[in-house]
């Protein structure tokens, strides 16, 4: 992108580095194949691992006979869930290697290490597993029924959220309630209630999961892998293998996409276990894409009922939502993301939100970019759009009437800090896209809004000064989206130096303080806060050094505009840094962040579609995404984040979804069948960056990465309604479903 | 070693961790082959490099034709000195790839990258180099003659140390003079003057040099290698290739010995250059041992004249030393080590020391454990021993009479701080070895002493607290000798926690502040100082957190004996650390050291030998090495250091030495011909550790690694004299030379 799509509405101080678009140092290496990813790891005497996966959606494992596999020349170890420590009740362990029963098609049952990947794969066939198939349930609504097959024996919440004696598939129920929704609905002029269903979708990162582990004879475990967070891998491997975190060192390589799906471990503990059982030879494991789709965590399928009522003046008088989210085989659906987001943009006196975490015979879900939000907002924003229409109010005006702002209380409790949501709505209403002619028949324009809270999380950063005055910055944050650069920019801004004078790297777990993974749109924000503090500490040290070198008191040394001055002297940062660090001890500073000060993001999306009445195919014609980013540290990366998030949202809206057969077997386990959007499906997506500073960050940064995926399904559904007159209640809004809706409407 | 050979003479406070003997975490991996060394690095698309070396000791390069080599299938690049930037005057560049002329047998002339190591080696034969041989000079004394062949054109110091118009081979002359030596000699009752010659010896590390470099298309260079200091490699590669250090990341692997020889780079810039010329494919280079011996830096051969006079009471009245050290082909012999050490143990009013740095047609020397000292002390301590004998004074008594102590001025200027040299002498005089019967004919006992100043150097360290309360420590110090553990022990002692609760690692250049290499006996001392300060800062942070958690003022929180207490509460470090770091931001601290406070080491060695009068073979019967280590952080590692240093000193004394033919070609380029000592040559070496605390270190630590190699040649020469009546003036004291001396004495 060469156009700068920024609108500074209420930003911070003028900046010299923030807001520029330097090129990432690693980009060239990435596009020329020289960057090192996990699959590039090669160690001496390295073995290769492979995973045997369940062909059943639900079955009891009667027996596993490894003997024939172990007899295959080249095989060094075969492991199953029985090789993990503990009493077998840990969901995490069960998911990594099944214990007693398999709970989804693709569930890992055993793993092999061998001298070549081919032998390892061959050996899988020689592991004799006897299964007793059990009835499976893949649908979240069916799984909640009292007569549904039960996956786990230890869940006792019924479909109404009450404790029950018998075993169920409901892991938990959360409820937020405010005021008196029934009274609110009585005050409404118009009420809309609809039920929505969304399918399981996968993050679709390009790079499959991989891990190489070396479990040495001294009990030290080193793991090289593709992850969003090395410290998270360390903790999970420790938990699964029952060893202290101090014995584990995790070295994160470059990552080829994560989007939430690379926080959880799958191969890492298995590779370590195989290494241990193979006499300490390193073991490398790389998934095929079929394993990524069937065996790793996608996001939740869901059933959502939303009811909203509004008065004639457009004020929403009450809103209720019932959200049942499929957790996959083990509890952990993103209820917080769903319930905190579903009504986030609306100022509501009366609301009730019920969220259900439901286990089904699908892979255990993982985070996916604003986890839980896109489904919920698809439901709520479709209903809101319909409400506005029935009241004869422009949808953005309707949003303005109901818009939350600083000091309003969120459904989940906290008060909103300063957010830019009203500015986002204003910007959307002013945007030329809104009044541009549609230019043809069967076309429609939809809008949708969303607010995403984002995460804080702990971060550590450290920086040191080199002999040439350049600064080395290191953090524990894995770089998914250019954060090495955006963190370097924040340090350069703090120090008043060109960003080219900062080199930024991600450290392994042995080399930096604890840092949460790169999730929750938190890195530029929370790690950025630590980096800013590191910069302040470097400056403080250099003031001391300058005073020493110049023979004046530290109080007489000023730092301004990248220069130290005092006693008639003046030196730029780099020159003083170089001189000072060669004269005495090296200059180095560390700082950490607790993640406080999170600034929620908000967005409004405008989309034009054309619906082919013959085929039901939806073509996206134009897409505009307006977002409050707080402070655009690196506008090009933010534009890329928004374009990427919208692209994923379009895939979710129109193409993607897991397809199961009647026995619960996943049918679309390749990227030919699991239909990610391609460039022919996507328009040029225009991002608009608003800068309404987050007071919780020294430069005003808000998390930005997750927000863009939230409004697209809703915006597209609303556009389809405008183009074709059908209100879609199911994702993906595939051609077949749209045709069905068209036929039903014309019938 | 299970016996604890410690004598605490004037040590520090009682300790809980210091002085214990925990097992290194990496030991098991090292002995089982699982630890990762540079030769274990494997990268995708990796190429292999090889170096073409000069068959001449001195020659002009008329032409290099790469074309036939480049035509060999699989060859991707051929580079020569012409591919390096600059004007060709840099010695460092010339040494790495010859420019215009070769200056020693084994000098690198060109390098090849190819798809296999075999093709790379094959390709070397197809590089056509036309040489014009020139007269060579390998002897340091000959090289100083006015008519000697001149190696470099830009040296203009004559053999008297004066500036001259013509070109010479003397790179520099240093002189320390005090008082009036001539007057001092006039006051002497006895004067001894002798000339000594020592041969070039190599450090003999097991692991050959290796480097893998990836010079990516974005201009970023990553280097994996075996080095004593990653930051030094970064700087040298930057200098040789003319690129900023900020573009280079150096990742040090485990190291299989260095002893000073792995501070300088040989392959690293060549591998990077080959990678760049091969389209950014990584290039791995591993030397054969012949290349190690012929192409990397051993220590200096030398010619040394020492004259010492003493009064009848044993007081040394004057001493002069003339030390000509062979630098190899480029300047840089260890004159400081030689001149500061030669008379270090003696309190002298009148002295003169002249050092000459002389280029010869041998490989450019590198550091070797106490660089320059063993040769000088061999000379001085042989002369001192003879002086004592001629005065009828016991040699240790003679040393006591002349012993320096705190406040005395060193020959090179500074005053001695508190040193334990007198305690070392006392301990030696008390040691049972001194009075034990020799038990046979042809046996003799020698003693020798030495003082080694050691180095300080800059260090950075950082530590963070994990969720389980364990502490991760990271420094920039490459671990040659167990320093990960000795640094962990110092942190554990500071924090009052078990050493098992500290995990210690070495970081790469991107992940930690500037840290000098592991040379100069500086790591446990200088990096240790930084680590101690890190510990203090962690405690300070935890006092703040404890105050917050307990609702009291920080001033009310005390830290003692590994526990925080205040307001009626008490918590051990680990528990509070864990609680505090989960509650707020992670806890992390960094600190650096400028290397001030170096505490010189001193030693006295006692050795018994038997000389076979038929063959001249010397057998070491018993060896005792007494050393002031300041504080024995990990006694077993110190014992190992002393045993290893003595073993190397024995090799230097008796077996090792470069052998040249008349044309200056090195003849012994294998470990069969270059005679390192083996276990049959070595007795059990008994170390005695004295703890005379260094006031410049919080725990009293002195550098200890280099000292043990200093006295052995002198002590053995003195023992040979006692056993066989011959005074040896040349190293190695090989059987042939001893026979010659015996024949000469009996003639």
PDB file of C-alpha atoms in Angstrom, chain A residues 25 28-29 32-34 36 40-45 214-218 220 224 231 234-235 244-247 249 279-281 458-462 464-468 470 472-474 503 505-507 509-514 545 581-588 590-594, chain B residues 25 28-29 32-34 36 40-45 214-218 220 224 231 234-235 244-247 249 279-281 458-462 464-468 470 472-474 503 505-507 509-514 545 581-588 590-594:
ATOM      1  CA  UNK A  25      14.644  -6.617   8.003  1.00  0.00           C
ATOM      2  CA  UNK A  28      13.704 -10.297   2.068  1.00  0.00           C
ATOM      3  CA  UNK A  29      14.844 -13.464   3.752  1.00  0.00           C
ATOM      4  CA  UNK A  32      13.585 -15.628  -0.824  1.00  0.00           C
ATOM      5  CA  UNK A  33      13.227 -18.745   1.296  1.00  0.00           C
ATOM      6  CA  UNK A  34      16.226 -17.953   3.473  1.00  0.00           C
ATOM      7  CA  UNK A  36      14.486 -20.243   9.122  1.00  0.00           C
ATOM      8  CA  UNK A  40      14.119 -26.081   8.510  1.00  0.00           C
ATOM      9  CA  UNK A  41      15.542 -27.438  11.762  1.00  0.00           C
ATOM     10  CA  UNK A  42      17.997 -30.276  11.241  1.00  0.00           C
ATOM     11  CA  UNK A  43      20.022 -31.832  13.985  1.00  0.00           C
ATOM     12  CA  UNK A  44      22.619 -34.574  14.024  1.00  0.00           C
ATOM     13  CA  UNK A  45      21.182 -38.076  14.467  1.00  0.00           C
ATOM     14  CA  UNK A 214      15.949 -32.979  22.062  1.00  0.00           C
ATOM     15  CA  UNK A 215      15.446 -34.658  25.427  1.00  0.00           C
ATOM     16  CA  UNK A 216      18.999 -35.139  26.524  1.00  0.00           C
ATOM     17  CA  UNK A 217      20.366 -37.725  28.865  1.00  0.00           C
ATOM     18  CA  UNK A 218      20.736 -35.076  31.557  1.00  0.00           C
ATOM     19  CA  UNK A 220      17.207 -31.144  29.730  1.00  0.00           C
ATOM     20  CA  UNK A 224      12.472 -25.750  18.371  1.00  0.00           C
ATOM     21  CA  UNK A 231       6.868 -19.466  27.246  1.00  0.00           C
ATOM     22  CA  UNK A 234       7.382 -24.338  27.866  1.00  0.00           C
ATOM     23  CA  UNK A 235       4.542 -24.372  30.400  1.00  0.00           C
ATOM     24  CA  UNK A 244       9.696 -28.592  35.741  1.00  0.00           C
ATOM     25  CA  UNK A 245       9.741 -25.646  33.366  1.00  0.00           C
ATOM     26  CA  UNK A 246      13.346 -25.060  34.366  1.00  0.00           C
ATOM     27  CA  UNK A 247      14.348 -28.160  32.442  1.00  0.00           C
ATOM     28  CA  UNK A 249      14.157 -24.414  26.762  1.00  0.00           C
ATOM     29  CA  UNK A 279      17.845 -42.565  23.770  1.00  0.00           C
ATOM     30  CA  UNK A 280      17.979 -38.825  23.517  1.00  0.00           C
ATOM     31  CA  UNK A 281      18.181 -38.540  19.746  1.00  0.00           C
ATOM     32  CA  UNK A 458       2.872  -9.953  30.615  1.00  0.00           C
ATOM     33  CA  UNK A 459       5.888  -8.947  28.581  1.00  0.00           C
ATOM     34  CA  UNK A 460       9.606  -8.534  29.098  1.00  0.00           C
ATOM     35  CA  UNK A 461      12.038  -6.538  27.039  1.00  0.00           C
ATOM     36  CA  UNK A 462      15.689  -5.733  27.247  1.00  0.00           C
ATOM     37  CA  UNK A 464      21.659  -2.902  25.071  1.00  0.00           C
ATOM     38  CA  UNK A 465      23.936  -0.467  23.346  1.00  0.00           C
ATOM     39  CA  UNK A 466      26.557  -1.580  20.877  1.00  0.00           C
ATOM     40  CA  UNK A 467      29.976  -0.099  20.317  1.00  0.00           C
ATOM     41  CA  UNK A 468      28.726   1.790  17.274  1.00  0.00           C
ATOM     42  CA  UNK A 470      23.260   1.128  17.753  1.00  0.00           C
ATOM     43  CA  UNK A 472      19.901  -4.147  20.250  1.00  0.00           C
ATOM     44  CA  UNK A 473      16.373  -4.780  21.439  1.00  0.00           C
ATOM     45  CA  UNK A 474      15.166  -8.174  22.481  1.00  0.00           C
ATOM     46  CA  UNK A 503      17.915  -4.095  15.810  1.00  0.00           C
ATOM     47  CA  UNK A 505      14.922  -9.780  17.950  1.00  0.00           C
ATOM     48  CA  UNK A 506      12.810 -12.410  19.666  1.00  0.00           C
ATOM     49  CA  UNK A 507      14.594 -14.412  22.335  1.00  0.00           C
ATOM     50  CA  UNK A 509      12.804 -18.851  26.920  1.00  0.00           C
ATOM     51  CA  UNK A 510      16.307 -19.022  28.405  1.00  0.00           C
ATOM     52  CA  UNK A 511      17.303 -15.587  27.212  1.00  0.00           C
ATOM     53  CA  UNK A 512      14.574 -13.154  28.264  1.00  0.00           C
ATOM     54  CA  UNK A 513      12.036 -12.653  31.017  1.00  0.00           C
ATOM     55  CA  UNK A 514       8.590 -14.186  30.954  1.00  0.00           C
ATOM     56  CA  UNK A 545      27.187   8.645  32.033  1.00  0.00           C
ATOM     57  CA  UNK A 581      29.488   2.147  26.700  1.00  0.00           C
ATOM     58  CA  UNK A 582      33.090   1.814  25.643  1.00  0.00           C
ATOM     59  CA  UNK A 583      34.305   3.866  28.584  1.00  0.00           C
ATOM     60  CA  UNK A 584      32.679   1.981  31.441  1.00  0.00           C
ATOM     61  CA  UNK A 585      30.433  -1.002  31.763  1.00  0.00           C
ATOM     62  CA  UNK A 586      28.131  -1.865  28.860  1.00  0.00           C
ATOM     63  CA  UNK A 587      24.794  -0.084  28.889  1.00  0.00           C
ATOM     64  CA  UNK A 588      21.796  -2.316  29.112  1.00  0.00           C
ATOM     65  CA  UNK A 590      15.388  -4.357  31.018  1.00  0.00           C
ATOM     66  CA  UNK A 591      11.752  -3.684  31.798  1.00  0.00           C
ATOM     67  CA  UNK A 592       8.524  -5.606  32.019  1.00  0.00           C
ATOM     68  CA  UNK A 593       4.855  -4.914  31.501  1.00  0.00           C
ATOM     69  CA  UNK A 594       1.876  -6.292  33.366  1.00  0.00           C
TER      70      UNK A 594
ATOM     71  CA  UNK B  25      23.477 -29.550  33.513  1.00  0.00           C
ATOM     72  CA  UNK B  28      25.498 -35.526  30.391  1.00  0.00           C
ATOM     73  CA  UNK B  29      24.560 -34.168  26.995  1.00  0.00           C
ATOM     74  CA  UNK B  32      26.562 -38.692  25.331  1.00  0.00           C
ATOM     75  CA  UNK B  33      27.050 -36.720  22.124  1.00  0.00           C
ATOM     76  CA  UNK B  34      23.760 -34.879  22.428  1.00  0.00           C
ATOM     77  CA  UNK B  36      25.118 -29.198  19.933  1.00  0.00           C
ATOM     78  CA  UNK B  40      26.253 -30.101  14.239  1.00  0.00           C
ATOM     79  CA  UNK B  41      24.637 -27.131  12.512  1.00  0.00           C
ATOM     80  CA  UNK B  42      22.617 -28.107   9.468  1.00  0.00           C
ATOM     81  CA  UNK B  43      20.490 -25.726   7.502  1.00  0.00           C
ATOM     82  CA  UNK B  44      18.252 -26.181   4.474  1.00  0.00           C
ATOM     83  CA  UNK B  45      20.041 -25.759   1.137  1.00  0.00           C
ATOM     84  CA  UNK B 214      23.716 -17.304   6.243  1.00  0.00           C
ATOM     85  CA  UNK B 215      24.032 -14.009   4.403  1.00  0.00           C
ATOM     86  CA  UNK B 216      20.466 -13.373   3.439  1.00  0.00           C
ATOM     87  CA  UNK B 217      19.170 -11.369   0.545  1.00  0.00           C
ATOM     88  CA  UNK B 218      18.187  -8.589   2.928  1.00  0.00           C
ATOM     89  CA  UNK B 220      21.397  -9.751   7.368  1.00  0.00           C
ATOM     90  CA  UNK B 224      26.720 -20.104  14.046  1.00  0.00           C
ATOM     91  CA  UNK B 231      30.475 -10.288  20.272  1.00  0.00           C
ATOM     92  CA  UNK B 234      30.482  -9.997  15.338  1.00  0.00           C
ATOM     93  CA  UNK B 235      32.986  -7.141  15.419  1.00  0.00           C
ATOM     94  CA  UNK B 244      27.806  -2.723  10.303  1.00  0.00           C
ATOM     95  CA  UNK B 245      27.680  -4.915  13.392  1.00  0.00           C
ATOM     96  CA  UNK B 246      23.954  -4.321  13.510  1.00  0.00           C
ATOM     97  CA  UNK B 247      23.536  -6.537  10.465  1.00  0.00           C
ATOM     98  CA  UNK B 249      23.929 -11.937  14.586  1.00  0.00           C
ATOM     99  CA  UNK B 279      22.776 -16.377  -3.598  1.00  0.00           C
ATOM    100  CA  UNK B 280      22.253 -16.432   0.130  1.00  0.00           C
ATOM    101  CA  UNK B 281      22.443 -20.177   0.643  1.00  0.00           C
ATOM    102  CA  UNK B 458      32.914  -5.916  29.900  1.00  0.00           C
ATOM    103  CA  UNK B 459      30.042  -8.236  30.711  1.00  0.00           C
ATOM    104  CA  UNK B 460      26.268  -8.160  30.676  1.00  0.00           C
ATOM    105  CA  UNK B 461      23.868 -10.382  32.538  1.00  0.00           C
ATOM    106  CA  UNK B 462      20.151 -10.561  32.918  1.00  0.00           C
ATOM    107  CA  UNK B 464      14.172 -13.279  35.206  1.00  0.00           C
ATOM    108  CA  UNK B 465      11.842 -15.120  37.496  1.00  0.00           C
ATOM    109  CA  UNK B 466       9.661 -17.936  36.266  1.00  0.00           C
ATOM    110  CA  UNK B 467       6.178 -18.823  37.387  1.00  0.00           C
ATOM    111  CA  UNK B 468       7.525 -21.567  39.627  1.00  0.00           C
ATOM    112  CA  UNK B 470      12.937 -20.487  39.553  1.00  0.00           C
ATOM    113  CA  UNK B 472      16.613 -17.916  34.515  1.00  0.00           C
ATOM    114  CA  UNK B 473      20.021 -16.339  34.194  1.00  0.00           C
ATOM    115  CA  UNK B 474      21.504 -15.351  30.890  1.00  0.00           C
ATOM    116  CA  UNK B 503      19.060 -22.067  35.096  1.00  0.00           C
ATOM    117  CA  UNK B 505      22.448 -19.911  29.651  1.00  0.00           C
ATOM    118  CA  UNK B 506      24.647 -18.109  27.156  1.00  0.00           C
ATOM    119  CA  UNK B 507      22.824 -15.805  24.778  1.00  0.00           C
ATOM    120  CA  UNK B 509      24.583 -11.303  20.260  1.00  0.00           C
ATOM    121  CA  UNK B 510      21.005 -10.264  19.592  1.00  0.00           C
ATOM    122  CA  UNK B 511      19.746 -11.357  22.976  1.00  0.00           C
ATOM    123  CA  UNK B 512      22.016  -9.844  25.612  1.00  0.00           C
ATOM    124  CA  UNK B 513      24.145  -6.777  26.180  1.00  0.00           C
ATOM    125  CA  UNK B 514      27.727  -6.505  25.050  1.00  0.00           C
ATOM    126  CA  UNK B 545       6.545  -6.397  45.562  1.00  0.00           C
ATOM    127  CA  UNK B 581       5.657 -12.304  39.219  1.00  0.00           C
ATOM    128  CA  UNK B 582       2.262 -13.792  38.546  1.00  0.00           C
ATOM    129  CA  UNK B 583       0.495 -10.913  40.243  1.00  0.00           C
ATOM    130  CA  UNK B 584       2.009  -7.990  38.359  1.00  0.00           C
ATOM    131  CA  UNK B 585       4.533  -7.576  35.642  1.00  0.00           C
ATOM    132  CA  UNK B 586       7.233 -10.217  35.249  1.00  0.00           C
ATOM    133  CA  UNK B 587      10.308  -9.706  37.379  1.00  0.00           C
ATOM    134  CA  UNK B 588      13.521  -9.252  35.485  1.00  0.00           C
ATOM    135  CA  UNK B 590      19.865  -6.725  34.052  1.00  0.00           C
ATOM    136  CA  UNK B 591      23.267  -5.468  35.058  1.00  0.00           C
ATOM    137  CA  UNK B 592      26.657  -4.966  33.508  1.00  0.00           C
ATOM    138  CA  UNK B 593      30.251  -4.991  34.618  1.00  0.00           C
ATOM    139  CA  UNK B 594      33.124  -2.845  33.446  1.00  0.00           C
TER     140      UNK B 594
END
